[in-house]
Tab-separated table of C-alpha atoms and ligand atoms in Angstrom:
chain	number	residue	atom	x	y	z
H	201	MET	CA	0.015	-0.027	-0.016
H	202	ALA	CA	2.737	2.467	1.090
H	203	LEU	CA	4.756	1.381	-1.914
H	204	ALA	CA	1.875	2.082	-4.300
H	205	PHE	CA	1.319	5.443	-2.724
H	206	LEU	CA	5.023	6.284	-3.024
H	207	SER	CA	5.185	5.270	-6.736
H	208	LEU	CA	2.051	7.289	-7.453
H	209	LEU	CA	3.604	10.277	-5.747
H	210	LEU	CA	6.785	9.848	-7.777
H	211	LEU	CA	4.779	9.478	-10.957
H	212	LEU	CA	3.007	12.793	-10.233
H	213	LEU	CA	6.170	14.463	-9.067
H	214	PHE	CA	7.874	14.135	-12.404
H	215	PRO	CA	5.415	16.066	-14.554
H	216	LEU	CA	4.727	18.532	-11.743
H	217	SER	CA	8.342	19.438	-11.325
H	218	LEU	CA	8.763	19.678	-15.083
H	219	LEU	CA	5.835	22.101	-15.231
H	220	LEU	CA	7.330	24.151	-12.441
H	221	ILE	CA	10.757	24.342	-14.065
H	222	LEU	CA	9.280	25.255	-17.434
H	223	ARG	CA	7.193	27.920	-15.810
H	224	LEU	CA	10.335	29.423	-14.393
H	225	ILE	CA	12.513	29.211	-17.525
H	226	VAL	CA	10.256	29.961	-20.560
H	227	ARG	CA	11.575	33.068	-22.347
H	228	PRO	CA	10.574	35.604	-23.488
H	229	LYS	CA	8.093	36.026	-20.648
H	230	PRO	CA	4.375	35.894	-21.501
H	231	VAL	CA	2.868	39.170	-22.678
H	232	LYS	CA	-0.440	40.617	-23.754
H	233	ILE	CA	-0.620	42.912	-26.755
H	234	PRO	CA	-3.666	45.220	-26.660
H	235	ILE	CA	-5.358	46.133	-29.966
H	236	LYS	CA	-8.008	48.601	-28.997
H	237	ASN	CA	-7.164	52.224	-29.844
H	238	ARG	CA	-3.809	51.179	-31.233
H	239	HIS	CA	-2.456	51.539	-34.759
H	240	VAL	CA	-2.445	48.279	-36.656
H	241	PHE	CA	-0.699	48.301	-40.043
H	242	ILE	CA	-1.370	45.444	-42.387
H	243	THR	CA	0.545	44.812	-45.653
H	244	GLY	CA	-1.456	42.968	-48.313
H	245	GLY	CA	-4.515	44.255	-46.498
H	246	SER	CA	-6.604	44.705	-49.629
H	247	SER	CA	-7.360	40.999	-50.192
H	248	GLY	CA	-7.860	37.571	-48.643
H	249	ILE	CA	-6.340	37.015	-45.179
H	250	GLY	CA	-5.017	40.593	-44.888
H	251	LEU	CA	-8.427	42.065	-45.644
H	252	ALA	CA	-10.161	39.724	-43.162
H	253	LEU	CA	-7.567	40.695	-40.547
H	254	ALA	CA	-8.083	44.444	-41.233
H	255	GLN	CA	-11.833	44.058	-40.815
H	256	ARG	CA	-11.455	42.189	-37.503
H	257	ALA	CA	-8.854	44.571	-36.047
H	258	ALA	CA	-11.121	47.529	-36.997
H	259	GLN	CA	-14.069	45.809	-35.242
H	260	GLU	CA	-11.977	45.402	-32.202
H	261	GLY	CA	-11.392	49.155	-31.995
H	262	ALA	CA	-7.999	49.487	-33.646
H	263	ARG	CA	-6.898	52.342	-35.975
H	264	VAL	CA	-6.202	50.307	-39.115
H	265	SER	CA	-3.971	51.079	-42.092
H	266	ILE	CA	-3.579	48.795	-45.122
H	267	LEU	CA	-0.880	48.766	-47.733
H	268	ALA	CA	-0.828	46.971	-51.191
H	269	ARG	CA	0.117	47.811	-54.763
H	270	SER	CA	-3.202	48.272	-56.516
H	271	LEU	CA	-5.060	51.448	-55.632
H	272	GLN	CA	-8.305	50.058	-57.021
H	273	LYS	CA	-8.141	46.955	-54.763
H	274	LEU	CA	-7.292	49.159	-51.825
H	275	GLU	CA	-10.290	51.365	-52.515
H	276	GLU	CA	-12.571	48.331	-52.812
H	277	ALA	CA	-11.253	46.899	-49.542
H	278	LYS	CA	-11.744	50.249	-47.746
H	279	GLN	CA	-15.397	50.312	-49.025
H	280	SER	CA	-16.113	46.759	-48.049
H	281	ILE	CA	-14.755	47.285	-44.492
H	282	HIS	CA	-16.791	50.489	-44.260
H	283	LEU	CA	-19.891	48.723	-45.409
H	284	ALA	CA	-19.428	45.898	-42.885
H	285	THR	CA	-18.352	47.869	-39.825
H	286	GLY	CA	-18.917	51.582	-40.544
H	287	ILE	CA	-15.205	52.122	-39.853
H	288	GLU	CA	-12.780	53.983	-42.172
H	289	VAL	CA	-9.360	52.431	-42.716
H	290	ALA	CA	-6.323	54.314	-44.128
H	291	THR	CA	-4.893	52.993	-47.354
H	292	TYR	CA	-1.383	53.233	-48.795
H	293	ALA	CA	-0.401	52.220	-52.288
H	294	ALA	CA	3.156	50.920	-52.437
H	295	ASP	CA	5.133	47.858	-53.545
H	296	VAL	CA	6.940	46.250	-50.624
H	297	ARG	CA	9.945	45.677	-52.930
H	298	ASP	CA	10.408	49.470	-53.167
H	299	PHE	CA	12.004	50.572	-49.889
H	300	GLU	CA	11.582	54.338	-50.498
H	301	ALA	CA	7.918	53.922	-51.285
H	302	VAL	CA	7.358	51.781	-48.236
H	303	LYS	CA	9.275	54.300	-46.006
H	304	LYS	CA	7.077	57.111	-47.330
H	305	ALA	CA	3.894	55.240	-46.628
H	306	VAL	CA	4.940	54.192	-43.106
H	307	ASN	CA	6.052	57.737	-42.179
H	308	GLU	CA	2.796	59.169	-43.427
H	309	ALA	CA	0.820	56.548	-41.473
H	310	GLY	CA	2.545	57.479	-38.093
H	311	PRO	CA	3.918	55.252	-35.372
H	312	ILE	CA	2.812	51.623	-35.628
H	313	ASP	CA	1.877	49.486	-32.598
H	314	VAL	CA	1.124	46.252	-34.492
H	315	LEU	CA	2.741	45.557	-37.814
H	316	VAL	CA	1.357	42.579	-39.746
H	317	VAL	CA	3.680	41.652	-42.641
H	318	ASN	CA	1.116	39.670	-44.596
H	319	GLN	CA	1.866	40.409	-48.317
H	320	GLY	CA	2.754	37.298	-50.239
H	321	VAL	CA	2.825	35.819	-53.698
H	322	PHE	CA	2.785	32.152	-54.571
H	323	MET	CA	3.265	30.411	-57.943
H	324	PRO	CA	3.741	26.713	-57.373
H	325	GLN	CA	5.633	24.701	-59.921
H	326	GLU	CA	8.445	22.128	-60.000
H	327	LEU	CA	11.749	24.062	-59.893
H	328	GLU	CA	12.931	22.510	-63.072
H	329	GLU	CA	9.970	23.962	-65.001
H	330	GLU	CA	9.868	27.297	-63.198
H	331	GLU	CA	11.510	30.407	-64.628
H	332	LEU	CA	14.150	31.997	-62.388
H	333	ASP	CA	12.263	35.274	-62.662
H	334	GLU	CA	9.335	33.792	-60.751
H	335	VAL	CA	11.680	32.331	-58.107
H	336	ARG	CA	13.181	35.789	-57.641
H	337	PHE	CA	9.705	37.419	-57.578
H	338	MET	CA	8.555	35.215	-54.701
H	339	ILE	CA	11.797	35.731	-52.751
H	340	ASP	CA	11.677	39.505	-53.354
H	341	VAL	CA	8.105	40.083	-52.351
H	342	ASN	CA	7.805	37.499	-49.493
H	343	LEU	CA	11.248	37.834	-47.928
H	344	MET	CA	13.027	41.006	-49.064
H	345	GLY	CA	9.658	42.861	-48.933
H	346	SER	CA	9.428	41.857	-45.247
H	347	PHE	CA	12.913	43.229	-44.515
H	348	ASN	CA	11.896	46.515	-46.195
H	349	MET	CA	8.737	46.768	-44.069
H	350	ILE	CA	10.626	46.190	-40.854
H	351	LYS	CA	13.519	48.506	-41.639
H	352	ALA	CA	10.897	51.218	-42.481
H	353	THR	CA	8.769	50.639	-39.411
H	354	LEU	CA	11.229	50.009	-36.574
H	355	PRO	CA	12.570	53.569	-36.005
H	356	LEU	CA	9.090	55.010	-35.454
H	357	MET	CA	7.828	51.920	-33.616
H	358	LYS	CA	10.535	52.343	-31.043
H	359	LYS	CA	9.404	55.900	-30.458
H	360	ARG	CA	5.725	55.012	-30.118
H	361	ASP	CA	3.505	56.676	-27.483
H	362	GLY	CA	3.536	55.103	-24.064
H	363	HIS	CA	5.921	52.409	-25.025
H	364	GLY	CA	3.216	49.737	-24.431
H	365	PRO	CA	3.957	46.278	-25.807
H	366	ALA	CA	4.176	46.326	-29.582
H	367	SER	CA	4.071	43.487	-32.141
H	368	ILE	CA	5.562	42.526	-35.438
H	369	ALA	CA	3.689	39.549	-36.997
H	370	PHE	CA	4.632	37.634	-40.079
H	371	MET	CA	2.189	35.689	-42.203
H	372	SER	CA	4.108	32.539	-43.020
H	373	SER	CA	2.464	29.310	-44.125
H	374	GLN	CA	2.543	25.638	-43.149
H	375	ALA	CA	4.790	25.395	-46.231
H	376	GLY	CA	7.174	27.532	-44.102
H	377	GLN	CA	7.340	24.706	-41.496
H	378	VAL	CA	7.801	21.742	-43.909
H	379	GLY	CA	8.954	21.792	-47.528
H	380	ILE	CA	6.198	20.787	-49.951
H	381	TYR	CA	6.422	19.595	-53.596
H	382	GLY	CA	6.013	22.475	-56.047
H	383	TYR	CA	6.911	25.070	-53.414
H	384	THR	CA	10.742	25.227	-53.621
H	385	ALA	CA	10.811	29.014	-53.909
H	386	TYR	CA	7.688	29.694	-51.805
H	387	SER	CA	8.846	27.332	-48.984
H	388	ALA	CA	12.326	28.868	-49.090
H	389	SER	CA	10.825	32.359	-48.747
H	390	LYS	CA	8.627	31.316	-45.858
H	391	PHE	CA	11.350	29.371	-44.092
H	392	GLY	CA	13.459	32.523	-44.484
H	393	LEU	CA	10.825	34.430	-42.483
H	394	ARG	CA	11.289	32.049	-39.561
H	395	GLY	CA	15.068	32.841	-39.375
H	396	LEU	CA	14.308	36.475	-39.644
H	397	ALA	CA	11.645	36.311	-36.947
H	398	GLU	CA	13.717	34.300	-34.454
H	399	ALA	CA	16.733	36.577	-34.764
H	400	LEU	CA	14.644	39.744	-34.783
H	401	GLN	CA	12.841	38.788	-31.519
H	402	GLN	CA	16.165	38.747	-29.681
H	403	GLU	CA	17.042	42.144	-31.157
H	404	VAL	CA	13.785	43.936	-30.307
H	405	ILE	CA	12.777	42.425	-26.980
H	406	ALA	CA	14.475	45.229	-25.053
H	407	ASP	CA	12.156	47.689	-26.817
H	408	ASN	CA	9.074	45.752	-25.637
H	409	ILE	CA	8.421	44.557	-29.201
H	410	HIS	CA	7.098	41.032	-29.611
H	411	VAL	CA	7.308	38.872	-32.685
H	412	SER	CA	4.672	36.408	-33.962
H	413	LEU	CA	4.805	33.901	-36.827
H	414	ILE	CA	1.471	32.791	-38.249
H	415	PHE	CA	1.229	29.454	-40.052
H	416	PRO	CA	-2.031	29.035	-42.014
H	417	PRO	CA	-2.899	25.934	-44.157
H	418	ASP	CA	-4.607	26.492	-47.586
H	419	THR	CA	-6.997	29.374	-47.035
H	420	GLU	CA	-9.855	30.369	-49.380
H	421	THR	CA	-8.718	33.725	-50.769
H	422	PRO	CA	-8.502	35.311	-54.252
H	423	GLY	CA	-4.799	34.409	-54.113
H	424	LEU	CA	-5.543	30.622	-53.603
H	425	GLU	CA	-8.110	30.706	-56.420
H	426	GLU	CA	-5.406	31.938	-58.803
H	427	GLU	CA	-2.932	29.487	-57.435
H	428	THR	CA	-5.108	26.388	-57.887
H	429	LYS	CA	-5.287	27.145	-61.650
H	430	ARG	CA	-1.660	26.186	-62.041
H	431	ARG	CA	-0.890	24.043	-59.002
H	432	PRO	CA	0.862	20.718	-59.683
H	433	GLN	CA	-1.465	17.816	-58.688
H	434	LEU	CA	1.036	16.559	-56.125
H	435	THR	CA	1.153	19.942	-54.436
H	436	SER	CA	-2.615	19.744	-53.963
H	437	ILE	CA	-2.461	16.153	-52.763
H	438	ILE	CA	0.176	16.875	-50.100
H	439	ALA	CA	-1.333	20.206	-49.037
H	440	ALA	CA	-4.678	18.471	-48.509
H	441	SER	CA	-3.157	16.725	-45.483
H	442	SER	CA	-4.059	19.877	-43.602
H	443	GLY	CA	-7.431	20.876	-45.095
H	444	THR	CA	-8.629	24.252	-46.060
H	445	MET	CA	-9.695	27.229	-43.897
H	446	LYS	CA	-11.737	30.394	-44.479
H	447	ALA	CA	-9.877	33.689	-44.569
H	448	ASP	CA	-11.868	34.970	-41.569
H	449	GLU	CA	-11.117	31.914	-39.457
H	450	VAL	CA	-7.361	32.401	-40.133
H	451	ALA	CA	-7.767	36.108	-39.352
H	452	LYS	CA	-9.372	35.243	-36.000
H	453	LYS	CA	-6.600	32.741	-35.028
H	454	ALA	CA	-3.960	35.243	-36.193
H	455	LEU	CA	-5.302	38.199	-34.212
H	456	HIS	CA	-5.780	36.037	-31.128
H	457	GLY	CA	-2.117	34.747	-31.494
H	458	ILE	CA	-0.840	38.305	-31.836
H	459	GLN	CA	-2.795	39.501	-28.830
H	460	SER	CA	-1.586	36.698	-26.679
H	461	GLY	CA	1.989	37.403	-27.724
H	462	SER	CA	2.582	33.895	-29.077
H	463	PHE	CA	5.717	33.451	-31.145
H	464	ILE	CA	4.376	30.463	-33.099
H	465	VAL	CA	0.720	30.747	-34.122
H	466	PRO	CA	-0.851	27.641	-35.669
H	467	CYS	CA	-4.295	27.961	-37.242
H	468	ASN	CA	-5.837	24.448	-37.235
H	469	PHE	CA	-5.416	21.109	-35.442
H	470	GLU	CA	-2.883	19.782	-38.061
H	471	GLY	CA	-1.121	23.107	-37.642
H	472	LEU	CA	-0.904	22.602	-33.940
H	473	LEU	CA	0.724	19.117	-34.473
H	474	LEU	CA	3.087	20.645	-37.065
H	475	SER	CA	4.122	23.402	-34.661
H	476	ILE	CA	4.927	20.864	-31.905
H	477	ALA	CA	6.808	18.713	-34.442
H	478	THR	CA	8.878	21.695	-35.647
H	479	ALA	CA	9.336	23.527	-32.362
H	480	GLY	CA	13.148	23.238	-32.554
H	481	LEU	CA	14.789	26.092	-30.777
H	482	SER	CA	11.982	28.650	-31.309
H	483	PRO	CA	11.088	30.826	-28.291
H	484	GLN	CA	8.093	29.621	-26.311
H	485	ARG	CA	6.324	31.900	-23.897
H	486	SER	CA	3.643	29.402	-22.691
H	487	PHE	CA	4.907	26.883	-20.145
H	488	LEU	CA	1.961	24.625	-20.906
H	489	MET	CA	2.828	24.499	-24.611
H	490	ALA	CA	6.516	24.029	-23.637
H	491	PHE	CA	5.354	21.063	-21.496
H	492	VAL	CA	3.500	19.501	-24.412
H	493	GLU	CA	6.501	20.016	-26.718
H	494	VAL	CA	8.886	18.281	-24.261
H	495	VAL	CA	6.586	15.351	-23.495
H	496	ALA	CA	5.291	14.834	-27.028
H	497	ALA	CA	8.666	15.203	-28.825
H	498	GLY	CA	9.235	11.474	-29.491
H	499	ILE	CA	5.732	10.556	-30.553
H	500	ILE	CA	5.250	13.615	-32.643
H	501	ARG	CA	8.451	12.849	-34.545
H	502	PHE	CA	6.970	9.418	-35.243
H	503	ALA	CA	3.760	11.069	-36.567
H	504	GLY	CA	5.879	13.311	-38.766
H	505	LEU	CA	7.716	10.278	-40.198
H	506	CYS	CA	4.271	8.685	-40.915
H	507	PHE	CA	3.264	11.808	-42.889
H	508	GLN	CA	6.474	11.667	-44.911
H	509	TRP	CA	5.796	7.933	-45.550
H	510	ASN	CA	2.379	8.855	-46.863
H	511	TRP	CA	3.623	11.822	-49.048
H	512	TYR	CA	6.421	9.822	-50.578
H	513	GLY	CA	3.843	7.072	-51.245
H	514	SER	CA	1.738	9.614	-53.204
H	515	ILE	CA	4.749	10.764	-55.115
H	516	GLU	CA	5.649	7.201	-56.075
H	517	LYS	CA	2.057	6.398	-57.048
H	518	TRP	CA	1.801	9.553	-59.149
H	519	HIS	CA	4.948	8.671	-61.067
H	520	ALA	CA	3.718	5.121	-61.591
H	521	GLN	CA	0.407	6.445	-62.886
H	522	LYS	CA	2.259	8.801	-65.280
H	523	ARG	CA	4.136	5.809	-66.632
H	524	SER	CA	1.002	3.680	-67.109
H	525	LYS	CA	-0.691	6.668	-68.799
H	526	TYR	CA	2.166	6.599	-71.312
H	527	LEU	CA	1.553	2.832	-71.803
H	528	GLY	CA	-2.141	3.589	-72.472
H	529	SER	CA	-1.453	6.508	-74.868
H	530	SER	CA	-2.360	6.048	-78.568
H	531	TRP	CA	1.219	6.396	-79.794
H	532	CYS	CA	2.336	3.700	-77.448
H	533	LEU	CA	-0.619	1.527	-78.547
H	534	ILE	CA	0.298	1.874	-82.202
H	535	PHE	CA	3.972	1.192	-81.429
H	536	ARG	CA	3.133	-1.919	-79.449
H	537	CYS	CA	0.720	-3.278	-82.058
H	538	MET	CA	3.362	-2.898	-84.731
H	539	HIS	CA	5.872	-4.548	-82.542
H	540	MET	CA	3.492	-7.429	-81.716
H	541	ALA	CA	2.542	-7.923	-85.336
H	542	PHE	CA	6.126	-7.974	-86.315
H	543	LEU	CA	6.933	-10.699	-83.701
H	544	LEU	CA	3.961	-12.828	-84.634
H	545	PHE	CA	4.505	-12.710	-88.372
H	546	ARG	CA	8.093	-13.531	-87.883
H	547	SER	CA	7.362	-16.579	-85.698
H	548	CYS	CA	4.509	-18.044	-87.821
H	549	PRO	CA	4.667	-16.990	-91.485
H	550	ASN	CA	2.188	-19.661	-92.698
H	551	ASP	CA	-1.542	-20.494	-91.981
H	552	CYS	CA	-1.936	-18.946	-88.513
H	553	GLY	CA	-3.984	-15.930	-89.539
H	554	PRO	CA	-6.905	-16.249	-87.065
H	555	VAL	CA	-4.488	-16.845	-84.171
H	556	VAL	CA	-2.569	-13.788	-85.075
H	557	LEU	CA	-5.730	-11.632	-85.264
H	558	HIS	CA	-6.934	-12.967	-81.925
H	559	ASP	CA	-3.611	-12.193	-80.283
H	560	ILE	CA	-3.434	-8.757	-81.598
H	561	VAL	CA	-6.974	-7.906	-80.427
H	562	SER	CA	-6.368	-9.286	-76.932
H	563	TYR	CA	-3.022	-7.507	-76.784
H	564	MET	CA	-4.733	-4.233	-77.673
H	565	ILE	CA	-7.323	-4.740	-74.958
H	566	THR	CA	-4.720	-5.373	-72.271
H	567	VAL	CA	-2.736	-2.362	-73.338
H	568	GLN	CA	-5.834	-0.142	-73.237
H	569	GLU	CA	-6.524	-1.273	-69.659
B	147	LIG	N1	-4.254	31.603	-49.212
B	147	LIG	C1	-3.544	30.596	-48.739
B	147	LIG	O1	-3.847	29.424	-49.082
B	147	LIG	C2	-2.397	30.857	-47.830
B	147	LIG	C3	-1.800	32.119	-47.750
B	147	LIG	N2	-0.725	32.316	-46.940
B	147	LIG	C4	-0.044	33.602	-46.876
B	147	LIG	O2	-0.938	34.587	-46.481
B	147	LIG	C5	-0.655	35.827	-47.059
B	147	LIG	C6	-1.859	36.393	-47.741
B	147	LIG	O3	-2.292	35.494	-48.719
B	147	LIG	P1	-3.750	35.639	-49.443
B	147	LIG	O4	-4.681	36.373	-48.601
B	147	LIG	O5	-4.141	34.284	-49.939
B	147	LIG	O6	-3.279	36.465	-50.693
B	147	LIG	P2	-4.039	37.357	-51.806
B	147	LIG	O7	-3.385	37.114	-53.115
B	147	LIG	O8	-5.518	37.153	-51.709
B	147	LIG	O9	-3.661	38.818	-51.311
B	147	LIG	C7	-2.328	39.269	-51.315
B	147	LIG	C8	-2.235	40.679	-50.866
B	147	LIG	O10	-0.875	41.080	-50.900
B	147	LIG	C9	-0.747	42.244	-51.687
B	147	LIG	N3	0.567	42.228	-52.347
B	147	LIG	C10	1.005	41.311	-53.222
B	147	LIG	N4	2.223	41.665	-53.649
B	147	LIG	C11	2.552	42.818	-53.062
B	147	LIG	C12	3.646	43.664	-53.152
B	147	LIG	N5	4.680	43.444	-53.854
B	147	LIG	N6	3.657	44.832	-52.407
B	147	LIG	C13	2.580	45.128	-51.615
B	147	LIG	N7	1.512	44.326	-51.498
B	147	LIG	C14	1.476	43.216	-52.225
B	147	LIG	C15	-1.943	42.151	-52.678
B	147	LIG	O11	-2.344	43.378	-53.211
B	147	LIG	P3	-1.731	43.910	-54.603
B	147	LIG	O12	-1.777	42.756	-55.572
B	147	LIG	O13	-2.617	45.035	-54.992
B	147	LIG	O14	-0.373	44.390	-54.304
B	147	LIG	C16	-3.014	41.697	-51.656
B	147	LIG	O15	-3.483	42.688	-50.889
B	147	LIG	C17	0.525	35.541	-47.995
B	147	LIG	O16	1.717	35.887	-47.385
B	147	LIG	C18	0.479	34.086	-48.230
B	147	LIG	O17	1.740	33.525	-48.529
B	147	LIG	C19	-0.289	31.321	-46.127
B	147	LIG	C20	-0.842	30.070	-46.172
B	147	LIG	C21	-1.945	29.759	-47.000
B	148	LIG	C1	3.499	15.671	-37.243
B	148	LIG	C2	2.208	16.143	-37.683
B	148	LIG	C3	2.180	16.748	-39.016
B	148	LIG	C4	0.834	17.367	-39.318
B	148	LIG	C5	0.268	17.579	-40.614
B	148	LIG	C6	1.123	18.307	-41.570
B	148	LIG	C7	0.327	18.897	-42.756
B	148	LIG	C8	1.231	19.759	-43.585
B	148	LIG	C9	0.448	20.261	-44.794
B	148	LIG	C10	1.181	21.446	-45.433
B	148	LIG	C11	0.252	22.263	-46.218
B	148	LIG	C12	0.928	23.475	-46.836
B	148	LIG	C13	-0.145	24.416	-47.362
B	148	LIG	C14	0.450	25.665	-47.871
B	148	LIG	C15	-0.571	26.648	-48.222
B	148	LIG	C16	0.025	27.839	-48.883
B	148	LIG	O1	0.796	28.550	-48.289
B	148	LIG	C17	-0.416	28.055	-50.242
B	148	LIG	N1	-1.834	27.956	-50.437
B	148	LIG	C18	0.014	29.372	-50.789
B	148	LIG	O2	-0.666	30.355	-50.266
């Protein structure tokens, strides 16, 4: 009896002491980022996730500014937010690749409390087929554009009123946590954001600025609609492991993640698993999440390997199907019939006509199948 009690106590002691230690050591310390009456600046705020985020932030009482290239889309976004909430947002037309234009917009907008670096372009294709210009475009907009935004924003952000906690949030993607077929350039740009965010957090923590990285799965937006027109089939098959969300659901998770100061912000259940699996050496403010990461590390790695097993299975199957499609194609059929006829006529030159015909027909049928 005493022994059972003692072992139960030991069994409980281990997780409890781990929780206690984690509570003491997680860094940076937990923080709350208020949104109400603060200036939220969203790049790519004229469409999709950015637009949904702008509307939500406005509804929660923030002063919202949005930036994108097309004036017309900005105007439409402004009107749709006004129609839905009665609130006016400020708009800035600039290309994030143009540092001077971005600096002008940010200085006009005034000190920013919450910067959401959300602009992004995605053109999936196998690297071998993709033009280098497209690769460069994705890296320029998604990664260099993010550097431009931060360089332009930081000086004023540091001088913000009251020095309350500020935030810089990046819209990454689950393809920024794991490499996905067809996304060599896109994944590279989004993985790049992670390095940028981890290093930046250490540099700005002393200014009470807190970094968040948001990792949505496929999300129903005008961008995704365009993307699906040209997406390789395997990209869609693998991306489907995580399902699809609505832009407003992603915006809700994103805003909540920013407000609770989380460094890593997953958006759905698969995303939560993915974040635990790829926790690595990222900062973690929540001791409860840190506890889950420590305890689940082994089993989640196993789950990750199962996903890879499944994905490589799909890739293998896809290539096999491509081969059998070639076997079923008409050119191949003609070639094989000629080959078969040649072999048959060579082996039985005399009175075996009906046999030859029968063989050719059955051969054609099997090839068609
Ligand atoms: N939709 C999805 O499935 C997912 C999207 N994401 C990420 O979420 C973010 C938003 O995606 P989503 O809402 O789908 O995209 P959309 O294509 O719907 O919207 C993109 C926004 O970014 C702006 N933008 C694009 N290029 C530039 C540029 N060079 N300078 C300034 N603004 C620019 C666009 O306006 P304009 O063209 O006028 O410049 C638009 O406002 C992206 O970073 C994307 O990678 C992550 C995971 C999944
Ligand atoms: C260990 C557990 C693992 C859990 C599941 C992992 C599922 C990963 C799926 C990755 C999907 C990537 C979608 C990218 C969407 C995107 O960014 C584009 N639409 C472009 O915008």
